[in-house]
Coordinates of C-alpha atoms in Angstrom, one line a residue:
X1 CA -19.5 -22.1 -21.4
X2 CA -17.7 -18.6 -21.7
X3 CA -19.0 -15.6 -19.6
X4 CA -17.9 -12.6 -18.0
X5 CA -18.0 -12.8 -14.1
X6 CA -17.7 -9.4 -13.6
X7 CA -20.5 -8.2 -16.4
X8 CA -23.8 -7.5 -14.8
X9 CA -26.5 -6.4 -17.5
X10 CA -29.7 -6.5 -14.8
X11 CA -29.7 -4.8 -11.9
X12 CA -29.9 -7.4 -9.1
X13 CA -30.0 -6.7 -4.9
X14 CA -29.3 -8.8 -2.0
X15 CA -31.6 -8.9 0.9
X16 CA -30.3 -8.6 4.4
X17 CA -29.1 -11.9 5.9
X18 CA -30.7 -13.4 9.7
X19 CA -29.0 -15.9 11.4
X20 CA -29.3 -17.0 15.4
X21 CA -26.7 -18.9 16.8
X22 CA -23.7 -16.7 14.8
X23 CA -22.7 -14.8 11.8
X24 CA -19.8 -14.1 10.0
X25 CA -19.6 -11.3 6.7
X26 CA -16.3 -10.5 4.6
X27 CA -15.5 -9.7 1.6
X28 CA -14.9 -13.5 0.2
X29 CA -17.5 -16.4 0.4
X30 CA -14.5 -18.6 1.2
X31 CA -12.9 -16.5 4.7
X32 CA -16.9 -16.3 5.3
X33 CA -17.1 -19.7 5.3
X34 CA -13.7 -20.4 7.4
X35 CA -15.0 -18.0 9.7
X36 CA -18.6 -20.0 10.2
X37 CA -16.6 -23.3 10.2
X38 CA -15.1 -22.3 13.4
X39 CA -18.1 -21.2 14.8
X40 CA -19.7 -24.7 14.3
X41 CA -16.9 -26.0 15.6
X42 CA -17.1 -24.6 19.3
X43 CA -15.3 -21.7 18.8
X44 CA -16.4 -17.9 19.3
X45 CA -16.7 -14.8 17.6
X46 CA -13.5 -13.6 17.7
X47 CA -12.1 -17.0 16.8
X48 CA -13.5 -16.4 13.7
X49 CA -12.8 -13.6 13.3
X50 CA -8.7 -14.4 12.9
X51 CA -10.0 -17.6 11.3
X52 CA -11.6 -15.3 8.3
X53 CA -9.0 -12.9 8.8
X54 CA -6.3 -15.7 8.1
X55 CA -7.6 -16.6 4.7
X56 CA -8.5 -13.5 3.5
X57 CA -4.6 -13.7 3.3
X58 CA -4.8 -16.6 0.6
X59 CA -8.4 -16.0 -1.1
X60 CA -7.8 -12.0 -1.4
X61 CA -4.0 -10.9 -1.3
X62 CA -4.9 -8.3 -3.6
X63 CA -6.1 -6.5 -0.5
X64 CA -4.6 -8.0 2.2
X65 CA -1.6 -10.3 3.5
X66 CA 0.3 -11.4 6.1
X67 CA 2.5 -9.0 6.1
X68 CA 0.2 -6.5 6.7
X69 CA -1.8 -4.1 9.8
X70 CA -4.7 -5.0 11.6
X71 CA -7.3 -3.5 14.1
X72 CA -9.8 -4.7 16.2
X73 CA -12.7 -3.2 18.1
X74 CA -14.0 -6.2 20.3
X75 CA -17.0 -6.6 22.2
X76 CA -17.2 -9.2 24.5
X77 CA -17.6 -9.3 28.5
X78 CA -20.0 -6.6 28.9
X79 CA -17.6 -3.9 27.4
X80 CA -15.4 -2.8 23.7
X81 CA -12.1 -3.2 23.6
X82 CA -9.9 -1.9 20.9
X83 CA -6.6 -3.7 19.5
X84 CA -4.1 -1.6 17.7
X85 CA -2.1 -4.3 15.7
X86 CA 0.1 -1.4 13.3
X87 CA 3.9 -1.6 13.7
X88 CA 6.2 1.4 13.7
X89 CA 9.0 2.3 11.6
X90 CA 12.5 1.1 11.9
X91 CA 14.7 1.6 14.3
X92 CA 17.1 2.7 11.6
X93 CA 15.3 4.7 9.5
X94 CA 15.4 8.8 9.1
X95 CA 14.4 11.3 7.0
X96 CA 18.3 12.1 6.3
X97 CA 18.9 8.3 5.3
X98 CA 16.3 8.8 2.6
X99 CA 17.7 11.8 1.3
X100 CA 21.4 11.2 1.7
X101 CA 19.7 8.5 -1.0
X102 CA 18.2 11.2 -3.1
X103 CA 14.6 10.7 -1.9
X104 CA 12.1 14.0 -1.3
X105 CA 9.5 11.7 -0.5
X106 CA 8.4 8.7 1.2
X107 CA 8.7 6.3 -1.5
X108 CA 5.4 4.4 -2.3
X109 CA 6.8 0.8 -3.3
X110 CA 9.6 -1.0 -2.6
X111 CA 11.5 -2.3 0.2
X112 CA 11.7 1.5 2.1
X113 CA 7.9 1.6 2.6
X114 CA 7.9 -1.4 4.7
X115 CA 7.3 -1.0 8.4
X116 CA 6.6 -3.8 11.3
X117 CA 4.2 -5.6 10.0
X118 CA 1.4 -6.1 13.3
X119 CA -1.1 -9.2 11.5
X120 CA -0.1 -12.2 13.2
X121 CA 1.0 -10.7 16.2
X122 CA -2.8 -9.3 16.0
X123 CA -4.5 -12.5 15.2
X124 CA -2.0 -14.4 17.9
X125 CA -3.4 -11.9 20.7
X126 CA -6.8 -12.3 20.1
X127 CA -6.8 -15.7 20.3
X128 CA -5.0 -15.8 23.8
X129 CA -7.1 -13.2 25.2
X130 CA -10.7 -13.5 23.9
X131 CA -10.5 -17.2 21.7
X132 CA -11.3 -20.7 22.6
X133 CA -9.9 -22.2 19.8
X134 CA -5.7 -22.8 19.2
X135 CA -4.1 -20.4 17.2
X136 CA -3.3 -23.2 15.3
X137 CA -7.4 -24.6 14.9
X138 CA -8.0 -21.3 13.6
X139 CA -5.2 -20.6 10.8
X140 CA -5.6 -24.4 9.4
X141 CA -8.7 -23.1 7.1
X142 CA -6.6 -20.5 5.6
X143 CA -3.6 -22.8 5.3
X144 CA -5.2 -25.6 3.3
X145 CA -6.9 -23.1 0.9
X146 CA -3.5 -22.4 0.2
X147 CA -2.2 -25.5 0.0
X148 CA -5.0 -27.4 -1.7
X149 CA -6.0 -24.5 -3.6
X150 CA -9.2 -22.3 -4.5
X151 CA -11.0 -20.7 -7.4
X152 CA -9.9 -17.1 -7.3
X153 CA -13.2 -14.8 -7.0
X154 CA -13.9 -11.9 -9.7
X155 CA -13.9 -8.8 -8.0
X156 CA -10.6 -10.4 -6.4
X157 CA -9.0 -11.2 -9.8
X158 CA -9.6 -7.8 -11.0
X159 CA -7.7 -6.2 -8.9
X160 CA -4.9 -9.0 -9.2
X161 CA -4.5 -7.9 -12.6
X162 CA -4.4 -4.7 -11.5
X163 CA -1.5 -5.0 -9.3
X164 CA 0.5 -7.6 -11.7
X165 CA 0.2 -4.6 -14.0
X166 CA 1.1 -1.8 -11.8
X167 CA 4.2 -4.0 -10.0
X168 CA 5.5 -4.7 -13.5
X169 CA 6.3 -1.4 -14.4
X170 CA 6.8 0.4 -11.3
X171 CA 9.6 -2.0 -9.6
X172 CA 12.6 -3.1 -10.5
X173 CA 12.6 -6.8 -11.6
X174 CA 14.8 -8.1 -9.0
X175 CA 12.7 -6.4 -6.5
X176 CA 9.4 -7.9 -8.0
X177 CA 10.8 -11.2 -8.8
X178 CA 9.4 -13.3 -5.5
X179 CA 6.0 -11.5 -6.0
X180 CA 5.6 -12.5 -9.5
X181 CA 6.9 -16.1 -9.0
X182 CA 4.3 -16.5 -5.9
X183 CA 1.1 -14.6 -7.5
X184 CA 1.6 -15.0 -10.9
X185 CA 3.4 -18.6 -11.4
X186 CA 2.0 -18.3 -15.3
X187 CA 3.2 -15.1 -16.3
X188 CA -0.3 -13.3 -15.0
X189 CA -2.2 -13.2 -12.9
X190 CA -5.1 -15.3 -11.9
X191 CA -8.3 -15.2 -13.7
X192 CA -12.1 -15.3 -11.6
X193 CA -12.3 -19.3 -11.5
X194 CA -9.0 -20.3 -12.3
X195 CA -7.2 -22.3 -9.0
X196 CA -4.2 -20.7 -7.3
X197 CA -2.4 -22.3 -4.8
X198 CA 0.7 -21.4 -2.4
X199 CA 1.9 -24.6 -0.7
X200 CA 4.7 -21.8 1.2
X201 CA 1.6 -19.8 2.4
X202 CA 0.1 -22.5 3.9
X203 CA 3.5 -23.1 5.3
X204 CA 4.5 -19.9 6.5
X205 CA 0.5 -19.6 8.3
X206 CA 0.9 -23.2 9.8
X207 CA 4.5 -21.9 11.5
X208 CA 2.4 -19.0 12.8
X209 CA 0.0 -21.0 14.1
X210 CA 2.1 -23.4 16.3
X211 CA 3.9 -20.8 17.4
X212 CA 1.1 -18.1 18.7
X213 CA 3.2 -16.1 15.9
X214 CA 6.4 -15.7 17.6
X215 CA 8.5 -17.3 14.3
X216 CA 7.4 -14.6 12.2
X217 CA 9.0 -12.0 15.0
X218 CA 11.5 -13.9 16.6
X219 CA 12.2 -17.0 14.5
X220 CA 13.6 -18.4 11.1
X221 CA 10.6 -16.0 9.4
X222 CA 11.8 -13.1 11.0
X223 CA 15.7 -14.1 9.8
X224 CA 14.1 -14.1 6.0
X225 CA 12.3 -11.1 6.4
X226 CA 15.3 -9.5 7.3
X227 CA 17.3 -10.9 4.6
X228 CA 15.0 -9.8 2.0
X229 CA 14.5 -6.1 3.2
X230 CA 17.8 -5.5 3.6
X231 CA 19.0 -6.6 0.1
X232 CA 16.5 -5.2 -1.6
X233 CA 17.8 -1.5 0.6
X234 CA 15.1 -1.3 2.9
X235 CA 15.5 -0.9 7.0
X236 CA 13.2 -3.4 8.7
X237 CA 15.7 -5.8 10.4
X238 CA 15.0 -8.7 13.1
X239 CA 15.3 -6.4 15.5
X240 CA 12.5 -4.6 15.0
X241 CA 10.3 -7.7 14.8
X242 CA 11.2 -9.0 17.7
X243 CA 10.8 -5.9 19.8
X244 CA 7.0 -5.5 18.3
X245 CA 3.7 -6.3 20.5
X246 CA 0.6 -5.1 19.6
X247 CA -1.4 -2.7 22.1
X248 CA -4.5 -3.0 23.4
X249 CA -6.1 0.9 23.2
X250 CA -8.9 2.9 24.7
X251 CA -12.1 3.0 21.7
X252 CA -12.8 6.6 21.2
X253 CA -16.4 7.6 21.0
X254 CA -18.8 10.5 20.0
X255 CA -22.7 10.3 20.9
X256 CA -24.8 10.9 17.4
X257 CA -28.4 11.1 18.0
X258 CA -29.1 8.2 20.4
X259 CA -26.5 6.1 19.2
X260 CA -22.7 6.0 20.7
X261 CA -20.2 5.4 17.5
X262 CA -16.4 4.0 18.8
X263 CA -13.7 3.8 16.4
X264 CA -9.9 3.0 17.3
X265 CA -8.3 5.8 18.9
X266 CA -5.1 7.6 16.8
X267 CA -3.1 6.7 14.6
X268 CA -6.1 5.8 12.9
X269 CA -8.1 8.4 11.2
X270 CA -11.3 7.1 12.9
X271 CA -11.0 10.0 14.6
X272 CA -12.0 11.7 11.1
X273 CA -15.1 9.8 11.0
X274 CA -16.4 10.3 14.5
X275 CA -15.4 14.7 14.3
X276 CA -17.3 14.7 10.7
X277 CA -20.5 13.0 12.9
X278 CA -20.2 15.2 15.7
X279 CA -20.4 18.2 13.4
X280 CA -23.3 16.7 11.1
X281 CA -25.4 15.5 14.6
X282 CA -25.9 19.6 14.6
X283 CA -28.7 19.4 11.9
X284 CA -31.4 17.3 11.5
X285 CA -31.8 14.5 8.2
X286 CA -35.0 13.1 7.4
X287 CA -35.5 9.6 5.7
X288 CA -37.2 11.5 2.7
X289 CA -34.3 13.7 2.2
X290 CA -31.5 10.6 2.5
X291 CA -30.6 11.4 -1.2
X292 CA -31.1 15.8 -1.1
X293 CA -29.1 17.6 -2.2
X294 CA -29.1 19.9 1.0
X295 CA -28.1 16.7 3.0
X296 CA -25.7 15.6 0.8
X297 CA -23.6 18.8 1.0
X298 CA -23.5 18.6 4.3
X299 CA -22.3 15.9 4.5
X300 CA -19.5 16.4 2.2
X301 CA -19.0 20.1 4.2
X302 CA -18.4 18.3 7.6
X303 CA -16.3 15.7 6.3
X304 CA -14.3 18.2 4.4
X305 CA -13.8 20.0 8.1
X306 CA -12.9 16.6 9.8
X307 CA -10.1 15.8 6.9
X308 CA -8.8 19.1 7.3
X309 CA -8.2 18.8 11.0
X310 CA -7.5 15.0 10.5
X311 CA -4.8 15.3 8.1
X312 CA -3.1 17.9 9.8
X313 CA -3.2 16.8 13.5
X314 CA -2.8 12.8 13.3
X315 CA 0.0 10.5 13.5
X316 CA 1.3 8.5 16.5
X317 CA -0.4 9.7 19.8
X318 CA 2.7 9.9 21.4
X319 CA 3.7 12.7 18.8
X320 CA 0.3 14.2 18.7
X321 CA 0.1 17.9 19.5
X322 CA -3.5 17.9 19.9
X323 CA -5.4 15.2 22.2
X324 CA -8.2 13.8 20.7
X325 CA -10.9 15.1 23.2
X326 CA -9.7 18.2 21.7
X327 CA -11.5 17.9 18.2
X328 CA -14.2 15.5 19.2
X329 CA -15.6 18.0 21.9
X330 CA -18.7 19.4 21.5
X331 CA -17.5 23.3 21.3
X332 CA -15.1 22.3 18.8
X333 CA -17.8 20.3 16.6
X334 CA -20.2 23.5 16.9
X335 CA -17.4 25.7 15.7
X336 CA -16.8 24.4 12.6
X337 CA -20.2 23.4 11.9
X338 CA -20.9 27.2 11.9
X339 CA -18.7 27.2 9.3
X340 CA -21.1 25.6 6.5
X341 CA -22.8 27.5 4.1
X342 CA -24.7 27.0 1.3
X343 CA -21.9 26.9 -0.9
X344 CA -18.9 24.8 -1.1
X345 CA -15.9 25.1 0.9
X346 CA -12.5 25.1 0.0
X347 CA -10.5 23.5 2.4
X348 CA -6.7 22.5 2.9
X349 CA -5.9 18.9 3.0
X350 CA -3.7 16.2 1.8
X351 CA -4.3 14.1 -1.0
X352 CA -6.0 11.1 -0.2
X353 CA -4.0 8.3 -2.0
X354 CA -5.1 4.7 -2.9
X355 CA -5.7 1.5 -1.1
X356 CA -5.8 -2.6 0.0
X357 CA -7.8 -3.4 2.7
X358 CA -10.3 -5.8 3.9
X359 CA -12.8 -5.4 6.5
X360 CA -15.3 -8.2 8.1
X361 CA -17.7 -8.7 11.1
X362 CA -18.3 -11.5 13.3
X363 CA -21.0 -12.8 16.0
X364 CA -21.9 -15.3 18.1
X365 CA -25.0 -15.9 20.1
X366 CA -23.3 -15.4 23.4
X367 CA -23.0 -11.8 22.7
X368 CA -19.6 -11.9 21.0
X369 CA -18.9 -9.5 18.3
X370 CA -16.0 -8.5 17.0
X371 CA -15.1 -5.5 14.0
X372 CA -12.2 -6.3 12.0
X373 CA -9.9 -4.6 9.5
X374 CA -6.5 -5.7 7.8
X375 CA -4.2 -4.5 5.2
X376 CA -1.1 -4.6 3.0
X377 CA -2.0 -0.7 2.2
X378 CA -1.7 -0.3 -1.3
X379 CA -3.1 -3.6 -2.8
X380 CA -0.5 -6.4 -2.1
X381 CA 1.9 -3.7 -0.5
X382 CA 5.2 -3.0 -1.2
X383 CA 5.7 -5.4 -4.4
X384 CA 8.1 -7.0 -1.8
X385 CA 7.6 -10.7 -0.9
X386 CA 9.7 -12.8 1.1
X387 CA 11.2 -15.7 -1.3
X388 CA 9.4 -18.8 -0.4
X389 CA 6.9 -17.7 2.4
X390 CA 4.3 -16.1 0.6
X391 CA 4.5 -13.4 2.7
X392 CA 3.7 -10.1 1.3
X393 CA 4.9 -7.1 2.8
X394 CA 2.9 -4.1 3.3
X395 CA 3.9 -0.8 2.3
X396 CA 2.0 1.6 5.7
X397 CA 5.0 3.9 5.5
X398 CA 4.1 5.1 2.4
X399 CA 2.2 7.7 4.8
X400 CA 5.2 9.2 6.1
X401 CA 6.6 12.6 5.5
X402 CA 9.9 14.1 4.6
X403 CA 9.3 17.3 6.1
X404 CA 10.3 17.3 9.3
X405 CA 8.2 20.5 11.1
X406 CA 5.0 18.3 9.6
X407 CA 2.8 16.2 12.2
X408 CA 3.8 13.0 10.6
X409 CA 7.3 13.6 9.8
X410 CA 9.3 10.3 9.6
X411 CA 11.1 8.9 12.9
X412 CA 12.3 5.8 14.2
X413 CA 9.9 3.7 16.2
X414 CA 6.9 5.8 15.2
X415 CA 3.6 5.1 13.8
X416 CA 2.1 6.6 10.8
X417 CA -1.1 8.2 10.5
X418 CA -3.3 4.7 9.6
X419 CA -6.2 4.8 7.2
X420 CA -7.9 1.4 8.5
X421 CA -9.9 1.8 10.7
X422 CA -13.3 -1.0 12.3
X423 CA -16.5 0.9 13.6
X424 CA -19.0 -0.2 16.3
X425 CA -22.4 0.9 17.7
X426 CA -23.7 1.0 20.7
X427 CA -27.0 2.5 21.9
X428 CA -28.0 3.7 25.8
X429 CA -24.7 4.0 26.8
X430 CA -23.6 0.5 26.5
X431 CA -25.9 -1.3 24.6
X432 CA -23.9 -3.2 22.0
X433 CA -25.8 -2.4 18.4
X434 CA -23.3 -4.2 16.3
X435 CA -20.1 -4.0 14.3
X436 CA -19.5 -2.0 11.2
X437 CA -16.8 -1.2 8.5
X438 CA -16.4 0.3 5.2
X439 CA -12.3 -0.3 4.0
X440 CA -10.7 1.9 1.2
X441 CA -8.0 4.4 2.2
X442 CA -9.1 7.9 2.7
X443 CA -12.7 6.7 1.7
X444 CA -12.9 4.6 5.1
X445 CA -14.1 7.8 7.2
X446 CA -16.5 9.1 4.7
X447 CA -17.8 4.8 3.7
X448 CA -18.3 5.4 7.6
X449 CA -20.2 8.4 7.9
X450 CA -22.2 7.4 5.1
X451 CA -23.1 3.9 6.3
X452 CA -24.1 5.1 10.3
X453 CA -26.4 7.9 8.7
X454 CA -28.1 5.3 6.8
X455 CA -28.6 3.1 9.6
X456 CA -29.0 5.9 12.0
X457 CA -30.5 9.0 10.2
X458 CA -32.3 7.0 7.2
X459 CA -33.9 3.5 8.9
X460 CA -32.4 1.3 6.3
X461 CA -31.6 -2.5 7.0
X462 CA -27.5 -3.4 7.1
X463 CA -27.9 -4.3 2.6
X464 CA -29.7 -1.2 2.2
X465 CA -27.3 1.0 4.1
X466 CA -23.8 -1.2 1.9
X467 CA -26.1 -0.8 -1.4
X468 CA -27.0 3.3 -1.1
X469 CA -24.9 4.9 -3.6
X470 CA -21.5 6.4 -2.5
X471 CA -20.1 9.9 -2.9
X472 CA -16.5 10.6 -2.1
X473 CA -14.5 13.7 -1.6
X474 CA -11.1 13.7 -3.2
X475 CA -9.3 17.5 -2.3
X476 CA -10.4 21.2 -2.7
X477 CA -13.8 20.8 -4.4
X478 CA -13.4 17.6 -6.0
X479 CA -16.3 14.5 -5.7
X480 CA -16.9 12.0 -7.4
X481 CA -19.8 9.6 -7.2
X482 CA -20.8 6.1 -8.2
X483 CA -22.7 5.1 -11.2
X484 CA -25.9 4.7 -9.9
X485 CA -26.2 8.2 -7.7
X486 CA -28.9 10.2 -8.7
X487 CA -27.6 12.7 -12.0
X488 CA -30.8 15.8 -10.4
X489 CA -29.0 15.5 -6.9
X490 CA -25.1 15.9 -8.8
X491 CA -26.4 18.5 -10.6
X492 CA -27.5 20.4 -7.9
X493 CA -24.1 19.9 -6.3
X494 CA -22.9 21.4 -9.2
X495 CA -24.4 23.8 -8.6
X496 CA -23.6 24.6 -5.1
X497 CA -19.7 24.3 -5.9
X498 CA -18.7 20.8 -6.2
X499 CA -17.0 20.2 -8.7
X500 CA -19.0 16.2 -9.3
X501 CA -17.0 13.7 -11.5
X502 CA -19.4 10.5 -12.7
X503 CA -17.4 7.4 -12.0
X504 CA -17.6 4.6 -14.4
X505 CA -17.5 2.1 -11.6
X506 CA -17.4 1.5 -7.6
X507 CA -13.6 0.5 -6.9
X508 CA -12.9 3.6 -5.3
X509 CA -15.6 3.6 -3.3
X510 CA -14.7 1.3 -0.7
X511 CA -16.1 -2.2 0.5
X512 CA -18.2 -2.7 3.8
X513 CA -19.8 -5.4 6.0
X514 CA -22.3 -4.9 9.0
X515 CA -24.2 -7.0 11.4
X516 CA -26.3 -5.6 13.8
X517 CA -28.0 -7.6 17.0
X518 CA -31.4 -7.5 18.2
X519 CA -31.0 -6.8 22.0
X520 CA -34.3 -8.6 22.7
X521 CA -34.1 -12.1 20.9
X522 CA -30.2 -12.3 19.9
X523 CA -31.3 -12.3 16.4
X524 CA -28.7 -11.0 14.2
X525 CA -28.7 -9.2 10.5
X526 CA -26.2 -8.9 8.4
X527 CA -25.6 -6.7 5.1
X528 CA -22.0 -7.4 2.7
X529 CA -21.5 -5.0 0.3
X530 CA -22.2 -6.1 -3.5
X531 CA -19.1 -3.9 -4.8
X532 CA -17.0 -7.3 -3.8
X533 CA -17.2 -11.2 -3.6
X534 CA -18.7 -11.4 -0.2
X535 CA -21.6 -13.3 1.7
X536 CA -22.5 -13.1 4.9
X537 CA -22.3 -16.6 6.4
X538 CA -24.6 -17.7 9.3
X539 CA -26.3 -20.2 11.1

């Protein structure tokens, strides 16, 4: 029998998922279902949470590896913590070196790119800290889909082809070579059902496992990473990985309605999220006008006003010139709300680039809930793997800037503005509501803003609030929207001064997972988000 997997000619909807003693929701049914193993097997919430994390790294690479970031907001023990696993540059990296090489920007691909990669340090810390489980325990599901193999998911060998594609004509074929031989064996990539294995995946995740991640910093990993960088003319050396640990950070918050949102603190651009809500909690959205054209403007105003501030101010806190509590205060917020009009604005950004990034949420029924996001960047990353590890390195300092007066000017040891970034609510000053994401580079603020409205503004269920359709703002007047949004309500943005571009379909439109947990019976509900393969897993 010969079908499309990815060819959908009836509409179809999912409804929200309950489950008591724990849930799990990504963007793969098979890191969904490592993630609930765990669970069943003793462990907690944020044991699954690196257990799903883990194999997202075998069952979607496309968006994810382990050489890549990740981030953590954690609620467990009466209070959120936040986990900033991003690495910095190199120690022997400058703006000079790159254009003594002939460089006037930050190269996108390639070995350059490729700063300390924070996953397994991540995943190792969250597990001493907060997990019941071994390190070990947990990455053992990930590692035996990659040894035994899987069937690779559609929405997951889409993009695969995508990035075989790109990689093949943007890198040099000695600098490609490892990436084709571990993702595409065959000549091409995987197709949706087809198995893929990678018995030095499973190999490389097993060696992080025993270890609580200190081969991939300190050990014979952390030799071959080396190795590889430097002879394909990048900076990353041992050195640098074995000076890395990741930090645990203060969640940043802003009060909208009677909700408190928390995202991780700079260099993420949560930051951008919570300022765009903090402006937008000045007017007052019905549930009948959720899809108005009025609301919708607004919307895109305020986050316009956030990016602009966002993109201009953030980078590593230690290089920041303007504190946080700065742009999230209240003053600040009314100030540049006054500065929405009927008509479209035309701000001064950046220009919000592309992405690979996968988000999930976890819970257990002790109260445990943990917000998760990790990423190679840009798809798999740099292009560069390291020969017989299956490790794929991301490409985060793609971010960086040549010019040196700008906020995120390229230095040793620093940290470039991030675009992943996990959400969380909580209710009465401490009442945890649940975790929340939406991944996709520059879309992850707005996929927020646009997700806590819905549950917050607009009374929909987790699904409802992952299935509303998307709008995203690009630069200057530019939007686009998804296939299904409303053609009266683009039209009418028209004609306030966006300039509305119809997209064909939802890749640029970001991903998302919620659960949310009912204070007074521990019941939870979870929504995934039907632009990917996900479930949400429970029991």
């Amino acid at each position: 029998m010969t079908f499309d997997p990815l060819h959908h000619p009836h509409p179809s909807y999912r409804q929200p998922a309950y489950a008591r003693r724990g849930m799990v929701a990504t963007s793969q049914p098979l890191a969904a279902q490592a993630g609930l193993d765990i669970l069943r097997q003793g462990g907690n919430a944020i044991d699954a949470a690196v257990a799903a994390a883990a194999a997202l790294t075998v069952v979607e690479p496309c968006s994810n590896g382990i050489g890549g970031d990740a981030f953590a907001l954690v609620w467990t023990g009466g209070r959120l913590h936040g986990l900033s696993g991003n690495g910095p540059a190199p120690a022997s990296i400058s703006i000079d070196a790159l254009r003594e090489r002939g460089h006037e920007a930050m190269p996108r691909l390639g070995a350059i790119p490729v700063t300390v990669p924070g996953a397994p340090a991540a995943w190792a810390e969250l597990s001493s800290r907060f997990g019941r489980l071994g390190l070990d325990e947990l990455l053992e599901p990930a590692a035996s889909y990659a040894e035994q193999g899987f069937p690779v998911s559609p929405v997951a060998a889409y993009y695969w082809d995508r990035a075989f594609q790109s990689y093949g004509k943007q890198l040099s074929a000695e600098d490609v070579a490892a990436w084709m031989e571990t993702f595409a064996p065959h000549g091409r990539a995987p197709r949706a059902g087809e198995l893929w294995a990678s018995p030095a995946h499973a190999e490389t995740l097993r060696s992080i496992g025993r270890s609580g991640a200190r081969s991939f910093y300190e050990g014979e990993l952390a030799e071959r990473i080396h190795a590889c960088i430097w002879e394909r003319g990048g900076f990353l050396t041992a050195a640098d990985l074995a000076a890395y640990a990741p930090e645990w950070v203060d969640p940043i918050h802003v009060r909208y309605r009677d909700f408190e949102v928390w995202e991780i603190p700079p260099s993420g651009q949560g930051l951008v999220a919570l300022q765009a809500l903090s402006i937008l909690d000045g007017f007052e959205f019905r549930p009948e006008e959720r899809l108005g054209a009025e609301a919708i403007h607004r919307q895109l105003e305020a986050t316009k006003l956030a990016f602009a501030d966002g993109l201009k101010h953030l980078t590593d806190p230690r290089h920041m010139k303007v504190a946080p509590e700065q742009l999230l205060s209240p003053e600040y917020a009314a100030l540049r709300r006054g500065l929405i009009g009927p008509q479209a604005m035309m701000p001064e950004p950046g220009r919000p680039g592309g992405s690979g990034t996968v988000y999930l949420a976890t819970a257990d029924n002790e109260g445990n809930m943990v917000s998760f996001i990790q990423s190679n960047y840009m798809g798999f990353g740099s292009g560069i793997v390291v020969p017989g590890t299956g490790i794929a390195l991301q490409n985060r300092g793609a971010d960086f800037s040549l010019v040196p007066s700008h906020a995120n000017a390229l230095l040793a040891g620093k940290k470039t503005y991030h675009t992943i970034i996990p959400g969380f609510l909580t209710r009465g000053g401490g009442q945890p509501v649940g975790p929340f994401g939406v991944m996709g580079g520059y879309m992850q603020p707005q996929g927020h803003v646009q997700a806590v409205m819905n549950l917050v503004d607009y009374n929909l269920h987790p699904q409802a609030a992952l299935d509303a359709p998307r709008w995203q703002w690009h630069e200057g007047l530019s939007v686009s929207v998804e296939p299904h949004f409303p053609a009266d309500v683009a039209e009418a943005l028209e004609r306030m001064g966006h300039a509305v571009r119809r997209e064909d379909g939802f890749g640029s439109f970001g991903r998302g997972q919620i659960i949310l947990r009912d204070p007074a019976t521990g019941v939870l509900c979870g929504g995934t988000d039907f632009r990917t393969d996900g479930i949400v897993a429970g029991f």
